[in-house]
Short mmCIF file of C-alpha atoms in Angstrom, two decimals:
data_model
loop_
_atom_site.label_atom_id
_atom_site.label_comp_id
_atom_site.label_asym_id
_atom_site.label_seq_id
_atom_site.Cartn_x
_atom_site.Cartn_y
_atom_site.Cartn_z
CA MET M 19 112.22 112.53 40.69
CA SER M 20 112.23 108.30 41.92
CA GLN M 21 113.11 109.13 45.71
CA PRO M 22 116.57 107.38 47.10
CA PHE M 23 116.83 102.95 48.10
CA THR M 24 116.66 103.36 52.54
CA PRO M 25 117.26 99.63 53.24
CA HIS M 26 114.32 98.68 56.10
CA ARG M 27 116.06 98.88 59.39
CA ILE M 28 115.73 96.13 61.31
CA ALA M 29 116.98 97.28 65.48
CA VAL M 30 117.39 93.75 67.98
CA ILE M 31 117.59 93.87 71.00
CA ALA M 32 119.19 91.84 73.68
CA PRO M 33 118.14 91.03 76.88
CA SER M 34 121.02 90.57 79.19
CA PRO M 35 121.64 87.64 79.71
CA VAL M 36 121.28 87.11 75.57
CA SER M 37 120.54 84.15 73.54
CA MET M 38 123.43 83.62 71.31
CA PHE M 39 120.82 81.34 69.05
CA ASN M 40 118.06 84.78 69.17
CA LEU M 41 120.38 86.67 68.51
CA ALA M 42 121.77 84.93 65.05
CA ILE M 43 118.79 84.33 62.81
CA PRO M 44 117.76 88.08 62.04
CA GLU M 45 121.26 88.60 61.05
CA MET M 46 122.01 85.90 59.07
CA LEU M 47 118.14 85.48 57.19
CA PHE M 48 117.49 89.46 57.13
CA GLY M 49 121.33 89.96 55.48
CA LYS M 50 120.82 88.00 53.03
CA VAL M 51 117.69 90.13 51.25
CA VAL M 52 118.36 91.66 48.65
CA SER M 53 116.54 94.32 47.35
CA ASP M 54 117.15 95.85 43.63
CA GLY M 55 121.04 94.50 43.74
CA ARG M 56 120.72 96.59 47.36
CA PRO M 57 120.34 95.84 50.25
CA GLY M 58 117.08 95.16 51.39
CA TYR M 59 117.92 95.31 55.34
CA GLU M 60 119.97 96.88 58.01
CA VAL M 61 119.74 94.90 61.14
CA LEU M 62 121.40 96.52 64.37
CA VAL M 63 122.12 94.91 67.72
CA CYS M 64 121.51 96.91 71.20
CA ALA M 65 121.00 97.08 74.30
CA ALA M 66 119.94 98.80 77.63
CA GLU M 67 123.88 98.80 78.36
CA PRO M 68 126.55 99.24 75.65
CA GLY M 69 129.26 97.27 76.50
CA PRO M 70 129.87 93.91 77.12
CA VAL M 71 126.71 91.65 77.25
CA PRO M 72 126.68 87.92 78.93
CA THR M 73 125.04 85.64 77.43
CA SER M 74 123.01 82.72 77.94
CA GLY M 75 126.04 80.60 76.73
CA GLY M 76 127.93 81.82 79.36
CA LEU M 77 129.78 84.23 76.94
CA ASP M 78 129.80 87.68 77.09
CA LEU M 79 128.98 89.41 73.34
CA TYR M 80 130.68 93.09 73.13
CA VAL M 81 127.24 95.39 71.49
CA ARG M 82 128.09 98.72 70.55
CA HIS M 83 124.75 100.00 70.36
CA GLY M 84 122.02 101.48 72.78
CA LEU M 85 118.63 101.61 73.42
CA ASP M 86 118.67 104.40 71.09
CA ALA M 87 118.86 102.35 67.82
CA VAL M 88 115.37 101.68 68.26
CA ARG M 89 114.07 105.39 67.68
CA ASP M 90 115.59 105.33 64.48
CA ALA M 91 113.88 101.17 63.77
CA ASP M 92 110.93 100.64 60.66
CA THR M 93 111.14 97.26 62.68
CA VAL M 94 111.80 95.61 66.66
CA ILE M 95 112.74 92.73 67.12
CA VAL M 96 112.91 91.47 71.36
CA ALA M 97 115.12 88.32 72.02
CA GLY M 98 115.24 85.96 74.09
CA THR M 99 117.09 86.10 77.38
CA GLY M 100 118.23 83.90 80.65
CA ALA M 101 116.25 85.66 82.35
CA PRO M 102 112.18 85.58 81.29
CA TYR M 103 110.66 86.63 84.12
CA GLU M 104 112.93 89.81 84.55
CA PRO M 105 111.92 92.19 82.30
CA GLU M 106 114.83 94.91 81.83
CA ALA M 107 112.94 98.37 82.42
CA ARG M 108 114.75 100.77 79.69
CA ILE M 109 114.15 97.73 76.94
CA VAL M 110 110.43 97.84 77.92
CA ALA M 111 109.66 101.45 78.09
CA ALA M 112 112.44 101.67 74.39
CA VAL M 113 109.79 99.03 73.45
CA LYS M 114 106.62 100.51 74.75
CA GLU M 115 107.77 104.26 73.05
CA ALA M 116 108.58 102.21 69.46
CA ALA M 117 105.32 101.38 70.07
CA ASP M 118 103.50 104.19 70.07
CA ALA M 119 105.32 105.35 67.64
CA GLY M 120 103.48 102.72 65.19
CA LYS M 121 106.90 100.73 64.79
CA ARG M 122 106.23 96.35 63.83
CA ILE M 123 107.50 94.71 67.47
CA ALA M 124 108.57 90.99 67.60
CA SER M 125 110.42 88.98 70.10
CA LEU M 126 111.84 85.27 69.96
CA CYS M 127 111.26 83.24 72.19
CA THR M 128 111.52 84.29 76.50
CA GLY M 129 111.53 87.83 74.35
CA ALA M 130 107.45 87.81 75.07
CA PHE M 131 108.05 88.57 78.45
CA GLN M 132 109.40 92.02 77.33
CA LEU M 133 106.36 93.19 75.35
CA ALA M 134 103.96 91.44 77.47
CA GLU M 135 105.75 93.76 79.75
CA ALA M 136 104.99 96.76 78.21
CA GLY M 137 101.79 95.74 77.34
CA LEU M 138 101.54 95.36 73.74
CA LEU M 139 99.71 92.02 73.46
CA GLN M 140 96.88 93.04 75.99
CA GLY M 141 94.52 91.26 74.86
CA ARG M 142 96.31 89.82 71.53
CA LYS M 143 97.45 86.39 70.48
CA ALA M 144 100.34 85.33 70.92
CA THR M 145 103.16 82.60 71.80
CA THR M 146 106.38 82.19 73.47
CA TYR M 147 109.30 78.82 73.95
CA TRP M 148 106.75 76.58 75.47
CA ALA M 149 108.82 75.65 78.97
CA HIS M 150 107.59 79.11 79.45
CA ALA M 151 104.10 79.16 78.30
CA GLU M 152 102.45 78.24 81.20
CA GLU M 153 104.14 81.15 83.59
CA LEU M 154 103.46 83.78 80.27
CA ARG M 155 100.02 82.72 81.07
CA ARG M 156 100.36 83.60 84.78
CA ARG M 157 102.24 86.36 84.65
CA TYR M 158 99.75 88.17 82.16
CA PRO M 159 96.27 86.51 82.46
CA GLN M 160 94.83 89.07 79.30
CA ILE M 161 96.81 87.57 76.47
CA ASP M 162 95.41 85.59 74.21
CA LEU M 163 98.30 82.63 74.22
CA CYS M 164 98.52 80.11 72.17
CA GLY M 165 101.53 77.49 73.12
CA ASP M 166 101.32 75.52 70.37
CA VAL M 167 102.20 77.12 67.35
CA LEU M 168 105.91 78.21 66.33
CA TYR M 169 104.85 82.12 65.51
CA ILE M 170 101.72 84.05 65.76
CA GLN M 171 101.29 87.35 64.46
CA ASP M 172 98.66 89.90 66.00
CA GLY M 173 98.41 93.56 64.19
CA PRO M 174 101.61 94.50 64.24
CA TYR M 175 103.67 92.37 66.86
CA LEU M 176 104.35 88.84 66.33
CA THR M 177 105.46 86.23 68.33
CA ALA M 178 108.09 83.66 68.09
CA SER M 179 107.58 80.41 70.46
CA GLY M 180 112.16 78.16 70.55
CA TYR M 181 114.82 77.94 68.77
CA ALA M 182 114.44 77.22 65.18
CA ALA M 183 110.54 79.26 65.63
CA GLY M 184 112.60 82.90 65.48
CA ILE M 185 113.69 81.74 61.42
CA ASP M 186 109.96 81.13 60.70
CA LEU M 187 108.78 83.71 62.30
CA CYS M 188 111.66 86.25 60.31
CA LEU M 189 110.64 84.87 56.76
CA HIS M 190 107.47 85.63 57.56
CA VAL M 191 108.49 88.80 57.84
CA ILE M 192 110.79 89.29 55.00
CA ARG M 193 107.47 87.71 52.59
CA THR M 194 105.22 89.93 54.43
CA ASP M 195 108.44 92.97 53.11
CA TYR M 196 109.54 92.26 49.76
CA GLY M 197 106.93 88.53 48.60
CA ALA M 198 107.16 85.09 48.33
CA ALA M 199 109.35 84.17 46.00
CA VAL M 200 112.53 86.82 47.80
CA ALA M 201 111.43 85.15 51.23
CA ASN M 202 112.03 81.64 49.58
CA GLU M 203 115.60 82.47 47.93
CA VAL M 204 116.93 83.77 51.38
CA ALA M 205 115.61 80.39 53.33
CA ARG M 206 117.00 78.27 50.46
CA GLY M 207 120.15 80.22 50.63
CA ALA M 208 120.28 79.50 54.34
CA LEU M 209 119.95 76.23 53.47
CA VAL M 210 116.32 76.17 55.74
CA ALA M 211 113.20 74.77 55.19
CA PRO M 212 110.93 77.39 52.56
CA VAL M 213 108.57 80.01 54.58
CA ARG M 214 104.77 78.89 55.95
CA PRO M 215 101.69 80.90 55.80
CA GLY M 216 102.05 84.18 55.79
CA GLY M 217 100.06 87.48 54.56
CA GLN M 218 100.01 91.12 54.54
CA THR M 219 96.91 91.27 56.53
CA GLN M 220 96.43 92.94 59.88
CA PHE M 221 94.99 89.54 60.90
CA THR M 222 96.24 86.12 63.27
CA GLN M 223 98.85 84.53 61.15
CA THR M 224 99.79 80.51 61.86
CA PRO M 225 101.95 79.35 60.06
CA LEU M 226 101.52 75.05 58.49
CA PRO M 227 103.16 72.88 61.89
CA PRO M 228 106.58 71.90 61.39
CA GLU M 229 106.77 68.07 58.89
CA ARG M 230 107.85 65.39 61.12
CA GLY M 231 108.06 62.02 59.47
CA THR M 232 109.22 61.42 55.29
CA ALA M 233 107.27 57.84 55.00
CA CYS M 234 105.10 60.94 52.47
CA ALA M 235 108.25 63.00 51.65
CA ASP M 236 108.19 62.02 47.61
CA THR M 237 104.38 62.40 47.49
CA ARG M 238 105.32 65.22 49.09
CA GLY M 239 107.46 65.99 45.82
CA TRP M 240 105.54 64.89 43.66
CA ALA M 241 102.02 66.36 43.88
CA MET M 242 104.75 69.89 44.27
CA ARG M 243 105.79 69.34 40.33
CA ASN M 244 102.34 68.63 39.97
CA LEU M 245 100.63 71.59 41.07
CA ASP M 246 99.31 72.96 37.73
CA LYS M 247 96.96 69.30 37.95
CA PRO M 248 93.39 68.05 39.44
CA LEU M 249 95.49 66.26 42.52
CA THR M 250 92.45 64.06 44.64
CA LEU M 251 93.45 62.37 47.11
CA THR M 252 92.91 58.83 45.07
CA ASP M 253 95.85 60.11 43.17
CA LEU M 254 97.71 60.67 46.52
CA ALA M 255 96.98 57.67 47.78
CA ARG M 256 98.20 55.97 44.91
CA HIS M 257 101.72 57.91 44.30
CA SER M 258 102.63 55.85 47.32
CA GLY M 259 100.93 52.92 46.64
CA VAL M 260 98.91 52.60 49.78
CA SER M 261 95.16 53.34 50.36
CA VAL M 262 93.79 56.69 51.04
CA ARG M 263 92.84 56.21 54.88
CA THR M 264 96.55 54.99 55.30
CA LEU M 265 97.59 58.16 53.57
CA THR M 266 95.67 60.81 55.43
CA ARG M 267 96.81 59.45 59.17
CA ARG M 268 100.96 59.12 57.25
CA PHE M 269 100.31 62.37 56.11
CA HIS M 270 98.97 64.28 59.28
CA ALA M 271 101.41 62.24 61.86
CA GLU M 272 103.66 64.03 59.78
CA SER M 273 102.48 67.58 57.92
CA GLY M 274 99.87 67.98 61.07
CA VAL M 275 97.12 69.17 58.51
CA SER M 276 95.19 66.86 55.61
CA PRO M 277 96.31 65.98 52.56
CA LEU M 278 94.19 68.55 50.38
CA GLN M 279 94.60 71.63 53.42
CA TRP M 280 98.12 70.41 52.62
CA LEU M 281 98.06 70.81 48.86
CA LEU M 282 96.12 74.11 49.23
CA HIS M 283 98.61 75.82 51.39
CA GLN M 284 101.32 75.13 48.74
CA ARG M 285 99.06 75.87 45.59
CA ILE M 286 98.47 79.33 46.96
CA GLU M 287 101.55 79.74 47.13
CA ARG M 288 102.34 78.52 43.57
CA ALA M 289 100.24 81.18 42.52
CA LYS M 290 102.14 83.93 44.80
CA GLU M 291 105.55 83.32 43.17
CA LEU M 292 103.91 83.36 39.60
CA LEU M 293 102.09 87.02 40.04
CA GLU M 294 105.71 88.39 42.17
CA THR M 295 108.18 86.71 39.48
CA THR M 296 105.91 86.32 35.72
CA ALA M 297 103.61 88.59 34.01
CA LEU M 298 101.37 85.49 33.43
CA PRO M 299 97.71 86.80 32.83
CA MET M 300 95.59 85.82 36.22
CA ASP M 301 93.43 82.75 34.13
CA GLN M 302 97.18 81.11 34.04
CA VAL M 303 97.90 81.88 37.54
CA ALA M 304 95.14 79.72 38.89
CA ARG M 305 95.45 76.85 35.72
CA ALA M 306 99.70 76.47 36.65
CA CYS M 307 98.91 75.85 40.18
CA GLY M 308 95.49 73.71 39.69
CA LEU M 309 93.47 76.41 41.35
CA GLY M 310 91.09 76.22 38.58
CA THR M 311 89.60 79.14 37.74
CA ALA M 312 90.98 82.81 38.11
CA ASP M 313 88.19 84.15 40.16
CA SER M 314 89.16 81.09 42.50
CA LEU M 315 92.33 82.20 42.77
CA ARG M 316 91.40 85.79 43.56
CA GLY M 317 88.87 83.99 46.53
CA HIS M 318 91.86 82.66 47.31
CA LEU M 319 94.89 84.63 47.22
CA VAL M 320 91.74 87.51 49.44
CA ARG M 321 91.13 84.88 52.13
CA ARG M 322 94.61 84.00 52.94
CA THR M 323 96.55 87.83 52.27
CA GLY M 324 93.64 90.42 52.14
CA LEU M 325 95.14 91.38 48.75
CA THR M 326 92.78 90.64 44.69
CA PRO M 327 96.16 89.26 42.71
CA SER M 328 96.51 92.36 41.27
CA ALA M 329 97.06 94.19 44.04
CA TYR M 330 99.53 91.38 44.78
CA ARG M 331 100.74 91.51 41.61
CA ALA M 332 101.77 95.36 42.49
CA GLN M 333 103.22 94.97 45.53
CA PHE M 334 105.75 92.26 45.43
CA SER M 335 105.90 92.07 41.44
CA ARG M 336 109.78 91.16 40.91
CA LEU M 337 109.39 91.74 36.83
CA GLY M 338 112.98 93.65 36.15
CA THR M 339 115.35 91.79 38.79
CA ALA M 340 113.68 88.29 37.68
CA THR M 341 113.23 86.74 34.46
CA ALA M 342 109.96 87.63 33.65
CA THR M 343 108.42 85.06 31.33
CA GLY M 344 107.36 81.12 31.37
CA THR M 345 110.46 79.62 31.76
CA GLY M 346 111.17 82.37 34.48
CA ALA M 347 108.44 80.32 36.08
CA VAL M 348 109.86 76.73 35.36
CA GLY M 349 112.78 77.81 37.43
CA VAL M 350 110.87 79.11 40.61
CA THR M 351 109.08 75.91 40.58
CA SER M 352 112.33 73.14 40.75
CA SER M 353 113.39 75.27 43.52
CA VAL M 354 110.80 75.31 45.42
CA ALA M 355 109.67 71.79 44.80
#
């Protein structure tokens, strides 16, 4: 007899004065996850003191739940606060208790100070909003601070830098729990950029930098529609109508990585979606995303996620809820492009 489905429980802690934007992100994204026709997550906002909680924008939000909600959660997310240098003792204690219980802990923006005060980030990679990064480093010198990434995961602890980087972190969590196809579907529904790299391993994960220009946008879109072909730098440059040298310079300026690094990432993401949403044999998946052979697919996927293609499919297959045919794969491809 199958076990009854229980949505993943997320407790979002609101330190005072809390960032309203930070609080909106988890509800907006996790609330859109549907698994087998049922909500994938249950999100509760809680505070050290239930009732009115001041926000950094000068308003008060009424929070119904106290920190008891943390004990029943599977994942705990600490939102950013306008008073990052004053960690709340009750929140710090709740976060530490949750960590001791083996829960996944995340912070958005300056919420990292609460995790650091609880001792969770000692000797680990972490990030926070750039304007407060040096202060985090000064107060907690044993943190391996990575100030130039949007979000980062080290073990069961995740930290995001400021503002929209919280979206990237939440999409990474969704992808970890439910796979790339679900995360990309949520991203499309929220009208935000598709999820960037993550993985299922307990090692540090960093995303692609955000795109910062549009000169190569048409070429990126063209490449996404032709991932099954053995694209080269020359092919990309020809499509852009520029030299290889100019393409490489412009591409790096816009995407933060080289054209071939970007292309490899997109191939792996396409492979993950095909593994989730189709029953194609491994060699066909490899050819469809331009990775060539099943052995090449296996090597790249293990390095990126820690899972073999078969293990990834077993964990994230959506054949019961998505069209598991070649036609379904085309739908995934066109929506990503």
